[in-house]
CSV table of C-alpha atoms and ligand atoms in Angstrom, one decimal:
chain,number,residue,atom,x,y,z
A,30,MET,CA,49.0,114.8,69.9
A,31,THR,CA,52.4,116.0,68.9
A,32,LEU,CA,55.1,116.6,71.4
A,33,VAL,CA,57.6,118.9,69.6
A,34,ASP,CA,57.6,117.1,66.3
A,35,ARG,CA,56.6,113.5,67.0
A,36,PRO,CA,53.3,112.1,68.1
A,37,LEU,CA,53.1,111.0,71.7
A,38,VAL,CA,52.5,107.4,70.6
A,39,GLN,CA,55.9,107.4,68.9
A,40,TYR,CA,57.6,108.2,72.2
A,41,ALA,CA,55.7,105.2,73.7
A,42,ILE,CA,56.8,102.9,70.9
A,43,ASP,CA,60.4,104.1,71.2
A,44,GLU,CA,60.4,103.4,74.9
A,45,ALA,CA,58.9,100.0,74.4
A,46,ARG,CA,61.4,99.1,71.7
A,47,ALA,CA,64.3,100.2,74.0
A,48,ALA,CA,62.9,97.7,76.6
A,49,GLY,CA,63.1,94.9,74.0
A,50,ILE,CA,59.4,94.8,73.1
A,51,ARG,CA,58.7,93.9,69.4
A,52,GLU,CA,55.0,93.4,69.2
A,53,PHE,CA,52.5,96.1,69.9
A,54,ILE,CA,48.7,96.3,70.4
A,55,PHE,CA,46.9,99.7,70.4
A,56,VAL,CA,43.6,99.9,72.1
A,57,THR,CA,41.8,102.7,70.3
A,58,SER,CA,38.4,104.2,69.9
A,59,ARG,CA,36.3,105.9,67.2
A,60,GLY,CA,38.0,108.5,65.1
A,61,LYS,CA,41.6,107.2,65.7
A,62,GLY,CA,42.1,105.9,62.2
A,63,ALA,CA,45.0,108.3,61.7
A,64,LEU,CA,47.0,106.1,64.1
A,65,GLU,CA,47.0,103.1,61.7
A,66,ASP,CA,48.1,105.4,58.8
A,67,TYR,CA,50.8,106.8,60.9
A,68,PHE,CA,52.5,103.5,61.4
A,69,ASP,CA,52.0,102.4,57.9
A,70,GLU,CA,54.5,102.8,55.0
A,71,ALA,CA,54.3,106.0,53.1
A,72,PRO,CA,55.8,105.1,49.7
A,73,GLN,CA,54.9,108.3,48.0
A,74,LEU,CA,56.3,110.5,50.7
A,75,GLU,CA,59.4,108.3,50.8
A,76,GLN,CA,59.9,108.6,47.1
A,77,GLU,CA,59.5,112.4,47.3
A,78,LEU,CA,62.1,112.7,50.1
A,79,ARG,CA,64.5,110.4,48.3
A,80,LYS,CA,64.2,112.6,45.2
A,81,LYS,CA,65.0,115.7,47.2
A,82,GLY,CA,67.9,114.1,49.0
A,83,LYS,CA,66.3,114.6,52.4
A,84,THR,CA,67.9,111.5,53.9
A,85,ASP,CA,67.5,112.7,57.5
A,86,LEU,CA,63.7,113.0,57.2
A,87,LEU,CA,63.6,109.7,55.3
A,88,GLU,CA,65.3,108.0,58.3
A,89,ILE,CA,62.8,109.5,60.7
A,90,LEU,CA,60.0,108.4,58.5
A,91,ARG,CA,61.3,104.9,58.2
A,92,ASN,CA,61.5,104.6,62.0
A,93,THR,CA,57.8,105.0,62.2
A,94,ASN,CA,57.3,101.9,60.0
A,95,MET,CA,56.2,98.7,61.7
A,96,GLU,CA,57.1,95.2,60.8
A,97,SER,CA,54.1,93.5,59.2
A,98,GLY,CA,52.2,91.5,61.8
A,99,ALA,CA,54.0,93.2,64.7
A,100,ILE,CA,51.2,95.7,65.3
A,101,ALA,CA,47.5,95.2,66.0
A,102,TYR,CA,44.7,97.6,66.7
A,103,ILE,CA,41.7,96.7,68.9
A,104,ARG,CA,38.7,98.9,69.4
A,105,GLN,CA,37.4,99.6,72.8
A,106,HIS,CA,33.8,100.2,71.8
A,107,LYS,CA,32.7,101.9,75.0
A,108,ALA,CA,34.9,104.0,77.4
A,109,LEU,CA,34.5,101.7,80.3
A,110,GLY,CA,37.9,102.3,81.9
A,111,LEU,CA,41.6,101.5,81.6
A,112,GLY,CA,41.1,97.9,82.9
A,113,HIS,CA,38.4,97.3,80.3
A,114,ALA,CA,40.7,98.7,77.6
A,115,VAL,CA,43.4,96.2,78.5
A,116,TRP,CA,40.8,93.4,78.7
A,117,CYS,CA,39.8,94.2,75.1
A,118,ALA,CA,43.3,93.0,74.1
A,119,ARG,CA,43.1,89.8,76.1
A,120,ARG,CA,42.9,87.4,73.1
A,121,LEU,CA,45.9,89.0,71.5
A,122,ILE,CA,48.0,89.0,74.6
A,123,ALA,CA,47.0,85.4,75.4
A,124,ASN,CA,49.0,83.7,78.2
A,125,GLU,CA,52.2,85.8,78.3
A,126,PRO,CA,53.5,88.6,80.5
A,127,PHE,CA,52.9,91.9,78.9
A,128,ALA,CA,53.6,95.6,79.3
A,129,VAL,CA,51.1,98.5,79.3
A,130,ILE,CA,52.1,102.0,78.4
A,131,LEU,CA,49.8,105.0,78.8
A,132,PRO,CA,51.2,107.3,76.2
A,133,ASP,CA,49.9,110.5,78.0
A,134,ASP,CA,52.4,109.8,80.7
A,135,VAL,CA,55.7,110.8,79.1
A,136,ILE,CA,58.9,110.1,81.0
A,137,ALA,CA,62.2,111.7,80.2
A,138,ALA,CA,65.0,109.5,81.5
A,139,ASP,CA,68.6,108.5,80.7
A,140,LYS,CA,67.5,104.9,80.6
A,141,PRO,CA,63.9,104.6,79.3
A,142,CYS,CA,61.5,103.9,82.2
A,143,LEU,CA,60.1,100.6,80.8
A,144,GLN,CA,63.7,99.3,80.2
A,145,GLN,CA,64.5,100.1,83.9
A,146,MET,CA,61.4,98.1,84.8
A,147,VAL,CA,62.2,95.1,82.5
A,148,GLU,CA,65.6,94.9,84.2
A,149,ALA,CA,63.9,94.9,87.6
A,150,TYR,CA,61.4,92.3,86.4
A,151,GLU,CA,64.2,90.0,85.3
A,152,GLU,CA,65.3,89.9,88.9
A,153,THR,CA,62.0,89.6,90.6
A,154,GLY,CA,59.2,88.5,88.3
A,155,GLY,CA,55.7,89.3,89.6
A,156,ASN,CA,53.8,92.4,88.5
A,157,ILE,CA,55.6,95.8,88.4
A,158,VAL,CA,54.0,99.2,88.2
A,159,ALA,CA,55.9,102.5,87.8
A,160,ALA,CA,55.6,104.6,90.9
A,161,MET,CA,56.3,108.2,91.9
A,162,GLU,CA,55.6,110.4,94.9
A,163,VAL,CA,52.9,112.9,94.3
A,164,PRO,CA,51.7,115.8,96.5
A,165,ALA,CA,49.1,114.6,99.0
A,166,GLU,CA,46.4,116.9,97.5
A,167,GLN,CA,46.8,115.2,94.1
A,168,ALA,CA,46.7,111.6,95.4
A,169,SER,CA,43.0,111.3,94.6
A,170,ALA,CA,43.8,111.5,90.9
A,171,TYR,CA,45.9,108.4,90.8
A,172,GLY,CA,46.2,104.7,91.7
A,173,ILE,CA,47.9,104.8,95.1
A,174,LEU,CA,50.2,102.1,96.6
A,175,ASP,CA,50.1,100.8,100.2
A,176,ILE,CA,53.7,99.9,100.9
A,177,THR,CA,56.0,99.3,103.8
A,178,PRO,CA,58.8,101.5,102.6
A,179,GLN,CA,62.1,99.7,101.8
A,180,ALA,CA,65.5,100.9,100.6
A,181,GLY,CA,65.9,100.8,96.8
A,182,ARG,CA,63.7,101.4,93.9
A,183,LEU,CA,61.5,98.2,94.2
A,184,GLN,CA,58.7,98.5,96.8
A,185,PRO,CA,56.6,95.4,97.6
A,186,VAL,CA,53.0,96.4,97.5
A,187,ASN,CA,50.6,95.4,100.3
A,188,ALA,CA,47.5,96.8,98.6
A,189,MET,CA,46.5,99.4,96.1
A,190,VAL,CA,43.6,101.7,95.6
A,191,GLU,CA,42.3,103.6,92.6
A,192,LYS,CA,41.6,107.3,93.1
A,193,PRO,CA,41.2,107.2,96.9
A,194,ALA,CA,39.0,109.9,98.5
A,195,SER,CA,41.0,112.9,99.5
A,196,GLY,CA,42.7,112.2,102.8
A,197,THR,CA,42.2,108.5,102.8
A,198,GLN,CA,45.3,107.5,100.7
A,199,PRO,CA,47.6,104.9,102.2
A,200,SER,CA,50.7,106.8,101.0
A,201,ASN,CA,51.6,109.4,98.4
A,202,LEU,CA,53.2,106.8,96.1
A,203,ALA,CA,51.2,106.9,92.9
A,204,VAL,CA,51.0,104.5,89.9
A,205,ILE,CA,52.3,106.1,86.7
A,206,GLY,CA,51.4,104.7,83.3
A,207,ARG,CA,53.9,101.9,82.9
A,208,TYR,CA,53.1,98.3,83.9
A,209,ILE,CA,54.6,94.9,83.5
A,210,LEU,CA,51.9,92.4,84.2
A,211,ASN,CA,51.2,88.7,84.3
A,212,PRO,CA,48.4,87.2,82.4
A,213,SER,CA,46.7,86.4,85.7
A,214,VAL,CA,45.7,90.1,85.7
A,215,LEU,CA,43.7,89.5,82.5
A,216,GLN,CA,41.9,86.7,84.3
A,217,ASN,CA,41.1,89.0,87.2
A,218,LEU,CA,39.7,91.5,84.7
A,219,ASN,CA,37.2,88.8,83.6
A,220,ARG,CA,35.5,89.0,86.9
A,221,ILE,CA,36.1,92.3,88.7
A,222,LYS,CA,33.3,94.8,89.0
A,223,SER,CA,33.4,98.4,88.1
A,224,GLY,CA,35.3,100.5,90.7
A,225,ALA,CA,36.3,104.2,91.0
A,226,GLY,CA,34.3,106.5,88.7
A,227,GLY,CA,32.1,103.5,87.7
A,228,GLU,CA,34.9,102.2,85.5
A,229,ILE,CA,36.7,98.8,85.2
A,230,GLN,CA,40.0,99.7,86.8
A,231,LEU,CA,43.4,98.1,86.0
A,232,THR,CA,44.5,99.0,89.6
A,233,ASP,CA,41.7,96.7,91.0
A,234,ALA,CA,42.7,93.8,88.7
A,235,ILE,CA,46.3,94.1,89.9
A,236,ALA,CA,45.2,94.4,93.5
A,237,ALA,CA,43.3,91.2,93.0
A,238,ASP,CA,46.7,89.5,92.3
A,239,ILE,CA,47.9,90.6,95.7
A,240,LEU,CA,44.9,88.9,97.3
A,241,ALA,CA,45.8,85.8,95.3
A,242,LYS,CA,49.2,85.9,97.0
A,243,ARG,CA,51.0,86.9,93.8
A,244,LYS,CA,53.7,89.6,94.0
A,245,VAL,CA,53.2,93.2,93.0
A,246,PHE,CA,56.0,95.8,93.2
A,247,GLY,CA,56.0,99.5,92.8
A,248,TYR,CA,59.1,100.7,90.9
A,249,ARG,CA,60.4,104.1,91.7
A,250,PHE,CA,61.8,104.9,88.3
A,251,GLU,CA,64.6,107.3,87.5
A,252,GLY,CA,63.4,110.1,85.3
A,253,GLN,CA,61.0,113.0,85.0
A,254,ARG,CA,57.3,112.4,84.3
A,255,PHE,CA,55.1,114.7,82.4
A,256,ASP,CA,51.3,114.4,82.6
A,257,CYS,CA,50.5,115.1,79.0
A,258,GLY,CA,46.8,114.4,79.8
A,259,SER,CA,46.6,117.8,81.4
A,260,LYS,CA,47.1,121.1,79.5
A,261,ALA,CA,49.7,122.4,81.9
A,262,GLY,CA,51.6,119.1,81.9
A,263,PHE,CA,51.6,118.9,78.1
A,264,LEU,CA,52.9,122.5,77.8
A,265,GLN,CA,55.6,121.7,80.4
A,266,ALA,CA,56.6,118.6,78.4
A,267,THR,CA,56.7,120.6,75.2
A,268,VAL,CA,59.0,123.3,76.7
A,269,ALA,CA,61.3,120.7,78.4
A,270,PHE,CA,61.6,118.4,75.4
A,271,ALA,CA,62.2,121.4,73.0
A,272,LEU,CA,64.9,122.9,75.3
A,273,ALA,CA,66.6,119.5,75.3
A,274,ARG,CA,66.9,119.7,71.5
A,275,PRO,CA,70.1,121.2,70.1
A,276,ASP,CA,68.3,122.6,67.1
A,277,LEU,CA,65.6,124.4,69.1
A,278,ARG,CA,67.3,125.1,72.5
A,279,ASP,CA,68.9,128.5,71.7
A,280,GLU,CA,66.0,130.1,69.9
A,281,LEU,CA,63.3,128.9,72.2
A,282,GLY,CA,65.4,129.6,75.3
A,283,ALA,CA,65.9,133.2,74.2
A,284,TYR,CA,62.2,133.6,73.5
A,285,LEU,CA,61.2,132.2,76.9
A,286,ARG,CA,63.7,134.4,78.8
A,287,ALA,CA,62.4,137.5,77.0
A,288,LEU,CA,58.8,136.5,77.6
A,289,VAL,CA,59.4,136.0,81.3
A,290,ALA,CA,61.3,139.3,81.6
A,291,GLN,CA,58.2,141.2,80.3
A,292,SER,CA,55.8,142.4,82.9
A,293,PRO,CA,52.8,140.2,83.2
A,294,GLY,CA,49.9,141.2,81.1
A,295,SER,CA,52.1,143.0,78.6
A,296,THR,CA,51.9,140.5,75.7
A,297,ALA,CA,49.6,141.0,72.8
A,298,LEU,CA,48.0,137.6,73.8
A,299,SER,CA,47.1,138.6,77.4
A,300,ALA,CA,43.4,138.6,78.2
B,12,G1P,C1,45.3,106.0,85.2
B,12,G1P,C2,45.3,104.9,86.2
B,12,G1P,C3,45.8,105.4,87.5
B,12,G1P,C4,47.2,105.9,87.3
B,12,G1P,C5,47.2,107.0,86.2
B,12,G1P,C6,48.6,107.5,85.9
B,12,G1P,O1,44.4,107.0,85.6
B,12,G1P,O2,44.0,104.4,86.3
B,12,G1P,O3,45.9,104.3,88.4
B,12,G1P,O4,47.7,106.5,88.5
B,12,G1P,O5,46.6,106.5,85.0
B,12,G1P,O6,48.6,108.5,84.9
B,12,G1P,P1,43.8,108.1,84.6
B,12,G1P,O7,44.9,109.1,84.5
B,12,G1P,O8,43.5,107.5,83.3
B,12,G1P,O9,42.6,108.7,85.3
């Protein structure tokens, strides 16, 4: 999926790089071969761009290249849940702390979200999950944190629950798709049973660390999150990211203003 003119995964990689991460594992599924090609070198295209003197495009293209051996792809053969997807990468992650990014959560921020979290992690250690308040009626779509609210961005977590039934959520503080986790979470994934929606949930594996008396924090990040896994969220992200671009702002802004000024139902596209 392309947000303005770059695939969502590129935003995820850029954010991870800004946080100091140099090695990447993609957990993919059937039909995602284009991902491997995208991060590969494109010698023919590079040559073509060089010939035409398109150095700006050449630079963008080069930024998508990965160092050999720094990127790996693992197949999740069955869609058994986010926890299972992370578990599929266990042998590559081995015994080190690791970060997880869900690329459909796009976060616009002055300091990239994962970088904020890495800085917090350097102070506290433990497991850290990105967190954000959501409207109560949406809590059942998220992992939700049970916290005793404290000042500051870091919130020690007492418990967490994946997709609580409506009205049963311990708070409105939701997990957003950025995690810094200890390898103990991978060990927990070895033994937890399927949870919400019949899936192996990452939330449950992190919650198991709390039971084992290891620390888990919610991190209220600075920035605006877009849920690119929903149609409306993806469209909002497209508009917001495009309006933030000097080369697109004026033209798109004028178009949107004109469109909004029209009476509803008057465009050729209206049903
Ligand atoms: C996943 C996680 C959930 C988290 C959400 C954030 O859910 O399981 O805990 O709150 O991402 O986007 P999904 O959106 O895959 O259902």
